[in-house]
C-alpha positions as CSV (number, residue, x, y, z in Angstrom):
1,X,-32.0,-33.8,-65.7
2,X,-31.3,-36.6,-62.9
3,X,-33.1,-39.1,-65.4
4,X,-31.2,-37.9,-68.8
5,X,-28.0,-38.1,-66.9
6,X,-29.0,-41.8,-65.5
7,X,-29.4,-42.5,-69.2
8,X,-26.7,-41.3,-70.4
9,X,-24.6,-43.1,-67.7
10,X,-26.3,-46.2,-68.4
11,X,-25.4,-46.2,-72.5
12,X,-21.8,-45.2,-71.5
13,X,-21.5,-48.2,-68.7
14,X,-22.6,-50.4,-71.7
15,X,-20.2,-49.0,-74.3
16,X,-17.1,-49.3,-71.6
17,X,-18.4,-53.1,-70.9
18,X,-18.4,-54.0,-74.7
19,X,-14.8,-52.0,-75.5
20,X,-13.3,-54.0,-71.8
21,X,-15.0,-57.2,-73.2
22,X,-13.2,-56.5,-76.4
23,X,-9.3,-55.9,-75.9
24,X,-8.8,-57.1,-72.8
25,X,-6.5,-60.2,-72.3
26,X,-6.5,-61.0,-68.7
27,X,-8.4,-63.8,-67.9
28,X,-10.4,-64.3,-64.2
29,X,-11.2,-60.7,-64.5
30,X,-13.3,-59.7,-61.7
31,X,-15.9,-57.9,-63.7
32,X,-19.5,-58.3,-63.5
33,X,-20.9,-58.0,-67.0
34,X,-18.0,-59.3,-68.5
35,X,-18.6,-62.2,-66.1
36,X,-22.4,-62.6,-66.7
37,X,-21.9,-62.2,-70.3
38,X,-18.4,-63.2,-72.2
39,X,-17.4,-66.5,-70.5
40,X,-15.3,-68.8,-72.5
41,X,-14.8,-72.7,-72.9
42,X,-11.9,-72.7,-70.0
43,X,-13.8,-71.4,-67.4
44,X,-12.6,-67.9,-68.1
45,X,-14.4,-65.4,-70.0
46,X,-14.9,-64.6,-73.7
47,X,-13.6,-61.1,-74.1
48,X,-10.4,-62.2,-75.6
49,X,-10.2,-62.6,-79.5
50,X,-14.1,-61.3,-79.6
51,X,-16.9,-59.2,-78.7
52,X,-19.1,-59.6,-76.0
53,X,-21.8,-61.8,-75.8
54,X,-23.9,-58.3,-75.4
55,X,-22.8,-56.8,-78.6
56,X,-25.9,-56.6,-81.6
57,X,-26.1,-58.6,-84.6
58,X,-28.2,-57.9,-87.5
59,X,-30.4,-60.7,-86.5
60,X,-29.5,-60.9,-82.5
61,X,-27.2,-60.4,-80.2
62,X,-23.9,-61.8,-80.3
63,X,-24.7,-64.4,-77.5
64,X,-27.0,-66.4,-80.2
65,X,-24.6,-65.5,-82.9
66,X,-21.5,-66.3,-82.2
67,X,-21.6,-70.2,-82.7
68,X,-23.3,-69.9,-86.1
69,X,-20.1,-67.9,-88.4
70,X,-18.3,-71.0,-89.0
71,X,-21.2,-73.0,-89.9
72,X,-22.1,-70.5,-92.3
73,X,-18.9,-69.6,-93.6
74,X,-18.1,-73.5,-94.2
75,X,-21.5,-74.0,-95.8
76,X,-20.7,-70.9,-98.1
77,X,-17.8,-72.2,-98.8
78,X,-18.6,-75.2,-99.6
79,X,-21.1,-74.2,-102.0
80,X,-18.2,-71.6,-103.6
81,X,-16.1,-75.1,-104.0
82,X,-18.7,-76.9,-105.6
83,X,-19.8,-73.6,-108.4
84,X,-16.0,-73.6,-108.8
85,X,-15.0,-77.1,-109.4
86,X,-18.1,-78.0,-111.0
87,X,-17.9,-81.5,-108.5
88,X,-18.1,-82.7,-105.1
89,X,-15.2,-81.2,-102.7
90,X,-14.0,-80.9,-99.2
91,X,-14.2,-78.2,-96.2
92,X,-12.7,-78.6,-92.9
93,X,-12.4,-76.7,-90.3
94,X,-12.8,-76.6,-86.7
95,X,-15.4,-74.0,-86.1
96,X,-18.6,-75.6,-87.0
97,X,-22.4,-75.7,-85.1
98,X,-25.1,-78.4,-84.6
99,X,-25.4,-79.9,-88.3
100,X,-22.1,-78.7,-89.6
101,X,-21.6,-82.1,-91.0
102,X,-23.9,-81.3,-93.5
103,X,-21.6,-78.9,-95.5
104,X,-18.4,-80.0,-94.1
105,X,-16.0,-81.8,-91.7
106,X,-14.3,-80.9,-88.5
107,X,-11.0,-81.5,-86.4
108,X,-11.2,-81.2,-83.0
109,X,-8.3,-78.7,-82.4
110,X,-4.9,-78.1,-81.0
111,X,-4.5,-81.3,-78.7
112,X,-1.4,-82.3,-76.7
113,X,1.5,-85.2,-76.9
114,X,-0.4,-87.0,-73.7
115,X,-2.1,-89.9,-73.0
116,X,-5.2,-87.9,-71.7
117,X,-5.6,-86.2,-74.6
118,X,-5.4,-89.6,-76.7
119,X,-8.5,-90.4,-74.3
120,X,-10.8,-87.5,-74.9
121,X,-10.4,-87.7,-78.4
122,X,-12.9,-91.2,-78.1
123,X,-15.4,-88.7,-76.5
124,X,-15.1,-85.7,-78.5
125,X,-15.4,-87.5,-82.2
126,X,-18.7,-89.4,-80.4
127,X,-19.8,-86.1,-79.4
128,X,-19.6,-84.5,-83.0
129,X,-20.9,-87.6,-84.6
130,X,-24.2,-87.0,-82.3
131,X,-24.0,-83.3,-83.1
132,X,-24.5,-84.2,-86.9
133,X,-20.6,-83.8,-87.8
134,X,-20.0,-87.8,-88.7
135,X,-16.7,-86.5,-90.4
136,X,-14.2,-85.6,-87.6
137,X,-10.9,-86.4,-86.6
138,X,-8.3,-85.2,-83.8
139,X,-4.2,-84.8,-84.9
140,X,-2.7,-88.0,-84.2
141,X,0.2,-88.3,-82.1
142,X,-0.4,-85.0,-80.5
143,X,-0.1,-81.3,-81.6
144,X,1.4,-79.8,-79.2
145,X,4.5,-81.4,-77.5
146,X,7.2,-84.3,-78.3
147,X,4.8,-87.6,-78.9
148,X,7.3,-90.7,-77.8
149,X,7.5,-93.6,-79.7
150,X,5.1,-95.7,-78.1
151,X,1.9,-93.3,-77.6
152,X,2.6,-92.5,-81.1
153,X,2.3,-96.2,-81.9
154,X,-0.8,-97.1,-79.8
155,X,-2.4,-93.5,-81.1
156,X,-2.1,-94.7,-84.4
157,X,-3.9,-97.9,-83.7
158,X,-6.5,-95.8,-82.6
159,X,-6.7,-93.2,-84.9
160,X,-7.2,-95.6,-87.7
161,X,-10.8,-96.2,-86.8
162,X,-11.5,-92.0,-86.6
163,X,-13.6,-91.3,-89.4
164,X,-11.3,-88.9,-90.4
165,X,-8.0,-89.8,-89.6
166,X,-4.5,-87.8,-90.0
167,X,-1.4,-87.5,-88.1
168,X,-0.3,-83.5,-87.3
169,X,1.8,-81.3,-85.2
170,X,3.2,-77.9,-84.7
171,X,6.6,-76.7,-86.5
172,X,8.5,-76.4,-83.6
173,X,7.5,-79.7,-82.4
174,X,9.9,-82.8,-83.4
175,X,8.8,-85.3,-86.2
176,X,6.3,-87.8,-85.0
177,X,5.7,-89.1,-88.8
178,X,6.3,-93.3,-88.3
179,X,10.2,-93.5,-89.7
180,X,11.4,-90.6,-87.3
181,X,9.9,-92.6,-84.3
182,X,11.7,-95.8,-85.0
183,X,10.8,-99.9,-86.8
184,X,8.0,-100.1,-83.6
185,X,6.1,-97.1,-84.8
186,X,6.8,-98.3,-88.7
187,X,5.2,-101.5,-88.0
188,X,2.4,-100.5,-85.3
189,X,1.3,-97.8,-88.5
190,X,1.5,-100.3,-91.4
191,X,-0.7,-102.8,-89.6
192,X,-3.4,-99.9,-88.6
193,X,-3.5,-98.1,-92.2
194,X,-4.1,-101.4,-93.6
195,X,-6.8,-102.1,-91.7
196,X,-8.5,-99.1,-92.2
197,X,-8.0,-99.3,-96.1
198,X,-9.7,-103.0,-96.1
199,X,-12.7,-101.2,-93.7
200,X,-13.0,-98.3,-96.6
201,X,-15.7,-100.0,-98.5
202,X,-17.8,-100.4,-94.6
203,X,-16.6,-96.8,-93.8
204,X,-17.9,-95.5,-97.5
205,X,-21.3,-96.8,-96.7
206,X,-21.0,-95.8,-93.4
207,X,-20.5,-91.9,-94.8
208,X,-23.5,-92.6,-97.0
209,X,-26.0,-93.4,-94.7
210,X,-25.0,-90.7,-92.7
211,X,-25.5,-88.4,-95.7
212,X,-28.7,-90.2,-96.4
213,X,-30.4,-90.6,-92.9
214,X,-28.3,-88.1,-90.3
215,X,-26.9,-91.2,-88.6
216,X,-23.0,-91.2,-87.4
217,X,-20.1,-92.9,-88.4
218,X,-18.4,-93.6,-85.0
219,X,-21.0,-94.1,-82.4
220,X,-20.9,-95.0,-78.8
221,X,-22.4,-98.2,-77.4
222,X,-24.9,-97.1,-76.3
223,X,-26.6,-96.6,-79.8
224,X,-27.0,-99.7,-80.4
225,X,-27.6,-101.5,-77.0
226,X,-30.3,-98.7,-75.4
227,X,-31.6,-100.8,-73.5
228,X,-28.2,-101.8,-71.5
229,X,-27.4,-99.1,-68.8
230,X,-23.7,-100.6,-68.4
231,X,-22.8,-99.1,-72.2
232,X,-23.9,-95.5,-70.7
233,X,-20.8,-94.5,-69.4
234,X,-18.3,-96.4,-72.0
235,X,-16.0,-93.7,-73.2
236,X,-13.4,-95.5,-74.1
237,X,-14.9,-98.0,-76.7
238,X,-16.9,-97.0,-80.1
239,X,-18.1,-98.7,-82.5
């Protein structure tokens, strides 16, 4: 009896974990198996939005699972587009895996107006590019927040070297398209775009060799001086 009541103590611990994991929406909670099992990007855990990292799969647990639904959902529908169409189309989206790249492109998420987040977009689109996604792109100017006139400028010089380059923000957000910010903006945009346009026919072969051979469109330094140790930490240069 002492042993079927262990048991059955034991399978209802694990059901109250998975259901806690599940709805609850307060982050830092002090909760060992939650802890262990369902932390998040932030530093917090992944319970919210989810189910725990313990929960079964048809082929695992969720743990090994979890990364691979949007690489198979843009691969499916990429071959849905394709059956459809009857020609070569388009998916992005920003839940991808290792590889994605093969099937689709990616955006990098709901950034910030800020000149940090201008920054980490040179790592993150070097990142994907290594992770087999050459296609990637972060919103220019900023999602969330008011972008002001001059990181909206320089962002724009920037952004037209992303391999896949847009400008975005939220609704509530105020216009950060080039002739709401103002003549500097205009003429910081016109310049950039028309660079990139002459670069399309280096950027088209770019995309095919990546297509081809699995190599990346924006690439750090380092990949092509490997032997130089000072390009190792360059994060804010790509080639």
């Amino acid at each position: 009896m002492d042993l079927w009541m262990a048991v059955l103590i034991q399978r209802w611990s694990i059901l109250l974990i998975r259901h806690v994991c599940m709805i609850l929406q307060v982050h830092r909670l002090v909760f060992h198996h939650c802890m262990i099992w369902c932390l998040d990007i932030d530093g917090g855990y992944l319970f919210s939005r989810t189910i725990c990292m313990t929960g079964k799969t048809y082929l695992s647990t969720q743990y090994n699972m979890h990364s691979l639904y949007g690489y198979s959902e843009t691969k499916a529908t990429m071959r849905a587009l394709e059956i459809i169409r009857g020609r070569r189309s388009i998916t992005l989206s920003r839940s991808t895996f290792s590889g994605s790249g093969a099937h689709g492109c990616h955006w990098l998420g709901d950034n910030h107006s800020d000149w940090p987040d201008m920054y980490l977009s040179i790592p993150g689109i070097l990142t994907m590019n290594m992770f087999g996604i050459p296609l990637v792109g972060v919103d220019i100017c900023g999602f969330h927040g008011n972008a002001t006139p001059e990181l909206c400028a320089r962002w724009t010089e920037l952004g037209a070297f992303y391999p896949l380059s847009f400008n975005h923000n939220m609704m509530s957000s105020k216009a950060q398209d080039p002739p709401s910010l103002g003549p500097m903006v205009v003429n910081a945009s016109r310049s950039a775009l028309l660079t990139r346009y002459s670069l399309l026919p280096t950027l088209y072969t770019l995309f095919h060799q990546a297509h081809a051979n699995g190599t990346t469109v924006a690439r750090p330094l380092f990949f092509e001086f490997p032997r130089d140790k000072n390009t190792l930490n360059i994060d804010r240069q790509f080639l």
